[in-house]
Amino acid sequence: MALLTILCYPDPKLHKVAKPVPAVDARIKALVPDMLETMYEAKGIGLAATQVDVHERLIVIDTSEERNQPLVLINPEITWTSAATHLNEEGCLSVPGIYDGVQRFDEIRVTALDRQGKAITVEADGLLAVCIQHEMDHLIGKVFVEYLSPLKRNRIKKKMLKAQREEAD
Ligand code: K1U
Ligand code: ZN
């Protein structure tokens, strides 16, 4: 297994649109444990392939307290959403230290392939539903700060660039 580098906002590569995974082959089966290890090490509850510069539709999630219930969704598609939405506090491993509210569907149904390539359906609510929506946004090149006002977003962009400059010095 290997730790992967997580892209940091405002890296333009975070805005690439991911392509479908063509086959759940050895390459994907090797990428999944690396993504899970990277997510656990960063203390995240989710990670999209886009964030590790792989532009294919693959996400990993673990919202369990014990951090022992990994969920792997390959080529995920949302097939149903509740009418109700909620404002939820979100963070992002690609935008460290920034937390803000995003409106998300309360409940969703998702179809995907699992890490063995088997078709699955996941019904989610609560933090899992929020996390799946956040990760699926990454796959279309959308970072959660894009839901915020241009003023907030520009402040965050400047803060991230300053932190990255200081880190490089
Ligand atoms: O996509 C990512 O960068 C992972 C992100 C997922 C996420 C967190 C919170 C709401 C929606 C999506 C994170 O894991 S951020 C760090 C984190 O562990 C966390 C932050 C806030 C609440 C719960 C967890
Ligand atoms: Zn994120």
Tab-separated table of C-alpha atoms and ligand atoms in Angstrom:
chain	number	residue	atom	x	y	z
A	1	MET	CA	0.000	0.000	0.000
A	2	ALA	CA	1.102	3.583	-0.509
A	3	LEU	CA	0.107	7.017	0.707
A	4	LEU	CA	-1.037	9.229	-2.171
A	5	THR	CA	-0.596	13.011	-2.429
A	6	ILE	CA	-3.852	14.949	-1.947
A	7	LEU	CA	-4.255	17.924	-4.310
A	8	CYS	CA	-4.871	21.233	-2.539
A	9	TYR	CA	-7.338	23.934	-3.591
A	10	PRO	CA	-7.004	25.982	-5.816
A	11	ASP	CA	-5.117	23.400	-7.889
A	12	PRO	CA	-6.828	23.490	-11.328
A	13	LYS	CA	-6.605	19.664	-11.511
A	14	LEU	CA	-9.371	19.553	-8.862
A	15	HIS	CA	-11.744	20.887	-11.563
A	16	LYS	CA	-11.189	18.055	-14.049
A	17	VAL	CA	-14.266	15.948	-14.807
A	18	ALA	CA	-13.652	12.255	-14.051
A	19	LYS	CA	-14.290	9.576	-16.684
A	20	PRO	CA	-16.062	6.287	-15.906
A	21	VAL	CA	-13.827	3.457	-14.671
A	22	PRO	CA	-13.627	1.202	-17.747
A	23	ALA	CA	-13.100	-2.054	-15.783
A	24	VAL	CA	-12.596	-3.072	-12.162
A	25	ASP	CA	-9.232	-4.614	-13.014
A	26	ALA	CA	-5.907	-5.053	-11.178
A	27	ARG	CA	-5.090	-1.328	-11.541
A	28	ILE	CA	-8.318	-0.284	-9.762
A	29	LYS	CA	-8.013	-3.090	-7.181
A	30	ALA	CA	-4.538	-1.736	-6.315
A	31	LEU	CA	-5.715	1.909	-6.214
A	32	VAL	CA	-8.550	1.232	-3.724
A	33	PRO	CA	-6.327	0.239	-0.708
A	34	ASP	CA	-4.013	3.176	-1.442
A	35	MET	CA	-6.973	5.583	-1.401
A	36	LEU	CA	-8.342	4.051	1.814
A	37	GLU	CA	-4.937	4.282	3.512
A	38	THR	CA	-4.603	7.914	2.357
A	39	MET	CA	-8.106	8.776	3.660
A	40	TYR	CA	-7.516	7.101	7.054
A	41	GLU	CA	-4.078	8.683	7.455
A	42	ALA	CA	-5.500	12.149	6.677
A	43	LYS	CA	-8.350	11.491	9.196
A	44	GLY	CA	-10.963	12.050	6.511
A	45	ILE	CA	-14.334	10.374	6.161
A	46	GLY	CA	-14.139	10.282	2.369
A	47	LEU	CA	-11.808	10.696	-0.599
A	48	ALA	CA	-12.477	10.992	-4.326
A	49	ALA	CA	-9.988	9.770	-6.957
A	50	THR	CA	-9.899	13.328	-8.349
A	51	GLN	CA	-8.238	14.475	-5.092
A	52	VAL	CA	-5.295	12.120	-5.711
A	53	ASP	CA	-5.022	13.197	-9.364
A	54	VAL	CA	-6.768	10.137	-10.798
A	55	HIS	CA	-9.613	11.376	-12.988
A	56	GLU	CA	-11.883	8.345	-12.902
A	57	ARG	CA	-15.212	7.837	-11.103
A	58	LEU	CA	-14.118	6.196	-7.857
A	59	ILE	CA	-14.723	7.248	-4.256
A	60	VAL	CA	-13.939	5.735	-0.860
A	61	ILE	CA	-15.811	6.556	2.347
A	62	ASP	CA	-15.835	5.502	5.998
A	63	THR	CA	-18.180	7.403	8.316
A	64	SER	CA	-18.076	4.759	11.075
A	65	GLU	CA	-16.873	5.707	14.573
A	66	GLU	CA	-14.525	2.709	14.624
A	67	ARG	CA	-13.127	3.527	11.157
A	68	ASN	CA	-13.600	-0.075	10.104
A	69	GLN	CA	-16.482	0.092	7.595
A	70	PRO	CA	-14.953	1.183	4.284
A	71	LEU	CA	-17.358	1.821	1.423
A	72	VAL	CA	-15.984	1.798	-2.127
A	73	LEU	CA	-18.156	3.225	-4.892
A	74	ILE	CA	-17.004	2.828	-8.488
A	75	ASN	CA	-18.952	4.664	-11.215
A	76	PRO	CA	-21.507	5.923	-8.656
A	77	GLU	CA	-24.757	7.454	-9.893
A	78	ILE	CA	-27.464	9.074	-7.754
A	79	THR	CA	-30.782	7.495	-8.790
A	80	TRP	CA	-33.084	9.099	-6.193
A	81	THR	CA	-33.015	12.071	-3.828
A	82	SER	CA	-35.420	13.104	-1.067
A	83	ALA	CA	-37.333	16.349	-1.469
A	84	ALA	CA	-35.942	17.558	1.841
A	85	THR	CA	-32.559	19.251	2.038
A	86	HIS	CA	-30.452	20.446	4.950
A	87	LEU	CA	-27.578	22.848	5.538
A	88	ASN	CA	-24.611	20.755	6.762
A	89	GLU	CA	-21.170	21.813	7.966
A	90	GLU	CA	-18.564	20.385	5.591
A	91	GLY	CA	-14.807	20.176	5.435
A	92	CYS	CA	-12.494	18.932	2.698
A	93	LEU	CA	-9.061	17.344	2.762
A	94	SER	CA	-8.212	19.470	-0.306
A	95	VAL	CA	-9.136	22.683	1.573
A	96	PRO	CA	-7.557	22.063	4.997
A	97	GLY	CA	-8.843	24.095	7.934
A	98	ILE	CA	-11.938	25.462	6.158
A	99	TYR	CA	-15.447	24.457	7.272
A	100	ASP	CA	-18.723	25.914	6.013
A	101	GLY	CA	-22.378	25.094	5.393
A	102	VAL	CA	-23.603	23.415	2.192
A	103	GLN	CA	-27.213	22.513	1.357
A	104	ARG	CA	-27.524	18.785	0.574
A	105	PHE	CA	-30.320	16.257	0.037
A	106	ASP	CA	-31.233	14.547	3.328
A	107	GLU	CA	-31.531	11.089	1.742
A	108	ILE	CA	-30.179	9.625	-1.476
A	109	ARG	CA	-30.056	6.322	-3.357
A	110	VAL	CA	-26.890	5.515	-5.273
A	111	THR	CA	-26.008	2.709	-7.663
A	112	ALA	CA	-22.354	1.775	-8.171
A	113	LEU	CA	-19.904	-1.096	-8.491
A	114	ASP	CA	-18.102	-2.324	-5.379
A	115	ARG	CA	-14.361	-3.113	-5.206
A	116	GLN	CA	-15.041	-6.561	-6.705
A	117	GLY	CA	-16.968	-5.045	-9.618
A	118	LYS	CA	-20.364	-6.197	-8.281
A	119	ALA	CA	-23.369	-3.882	-8.835
A	120	ILE	CA	-24.663	-2.438	-5.545
A	121	THR	CA	-27.337	0.011	-4.397
A	122	VAL	CA	-26.729	2.180	-1.326
A	123	GLU	CA	-29.484	4.058	0.502
A	124	ALA	CA	-27.944	6.785	2.629
A	125	ASP	CA	-28.975	9.471	5.079
A	126	GLY	CA	-27.188	11.599	7.672
A	127	LEU	CA	-23.420	12.057	7.400
A	128	LEU	CA	-23.090	9.217	4.842
A	129	ALA	CA	-25.514	10.969	2.452
A	130	VAL	CA	-23.677	14.286	2.900
A	131	CYS	CA	-20.305	12.635	2.334
A	132	ILE	CA	-21.395	10.755	-0.810
A	133	GLN	CA	-22.776	14.008	-2.309
A	134	HIS	CA	-19.532	15.852	-1.420
A	135	GLU	CA	-17.349	13.117	-2.973
A	136	MET	CA	-19.516	12.864	-6.094
A	137	ASP	CA	-19.108	16.618	-6.580
A	138	HIS	CA	-15.325	16.064	-6.659
A	139	LEU	CA	-15.868	13.660	-9.583
A	140	ILE	CA	-17.467	16.462	-11.611
A	141	GLY	CA	-14.663	18.856	-10.663
A	142	LYS	CA	-16.621	20.703	-8.000
A	143	VAL	CA	-15.069	21.649	-4.644
A	144	PHE	CA	-17.462	22.526	-1.780
A	145	VAL	CA	-16.189	26.137	-1.590
A	146	GLU	CA	-17.887	26.709	-4.955
A	147	TYR	CA	-21.231	26.690	-3.081
A	148	LEU	CA	-20.047	29.665	-1.018
A	149	SER	CA	-20.235	33.349	-1.979
A	150	PRO	CA	-17.555	34.713	-4.362
A	151	LEU	CA	-16.313	36.866	-1.464
A	152	LYS	CA	-15.805	33.857	0.866
A	153	ARG	CA	-14.358	31.758	-1.951
A	154	ASN	CA	-11.788	34.408	-2.877
A	155	ARG	CA	-10.759	34.805	0.759
A	156	ILE	CA	-10.297	31.019	1.033
A	157	LYS	CA	-8.317	30.930	-2.242
A	158	LYS	CA	-5.947	33.657	-0.974
A	159	LYS	CA	-5.545	31.908	2.402
A	160	MET	CA	-4.722	28.578	0.728
A	161	LEU	CA	-2.206	30.153	-1.686
A	162	LYS	CA	-0.506	31.980	1.211
A	163	ALA	CA	-0.279	28.746	3.241
A	164	GLN	CA	1.135	26.891	0.213
A	165	ARG	CA	3.728	29.649	-0.380
A	166	GLU	CA	4.788	29.535	3.295
A	167	GLU	CA	5.028	25.729	3.166
A	168	ALA	CA	7.272	25.936	0.093
A	169	ASP	CA	9.668	28.434	1.794
B	1	K1U	O1	-13.595	14.877	0.330
B	1	K1U	C1	-12.910	15.100	1.295
B	1	K1U	O2	-12.029	15.948	1.219
B	1	K1U	C2	-13.126	14.390	2.605
B	1	K1U	C3	-14.019	15.167	3.545
B	1	K1U	C4	-15.410	14.587	3.475
B	1	K1U	C5	-16.511	15.342	4.119
B	1	K1U	C6	-16.447	15.801	5.411
B	1	K1U	C7	-17.506	16.477	5.975
B	1	K1U	C8	-18.652	16.672	5.256
B	1	K1U	C9	-18.697	16.223	3.968
B	1	K1U	C10	-17.637	15.556	3.404
B	1	K1U	C11	-13.438	15.045	4.944
B	1	K1U	O3	-13.274	13.996	5.446
B	1	K1U	S1	-13.057	16.503	5.756
B	1	K1U	C12	-12.366	16.068	7.314
B	1	K1U	C13	-13.249	15.371	8.272
B	1	K1U	O4	-12.875	14.327	8.714
B	1	K1U	C14	-14.571	15.870	8.723
B	1	K1U	C15	-14.956	17.180	8.671
B	1	K1U	C16	-16.218	17.582	9.117
B	1	K1U	C17	-17.105	16.643	9.609
B	1	K1U	C18	-16.716	15.308	9.674
B	1	K1U	C19	-15.456	14.925	9.240
B	2	ZN	ZN	-13.526	17.156	-0.435
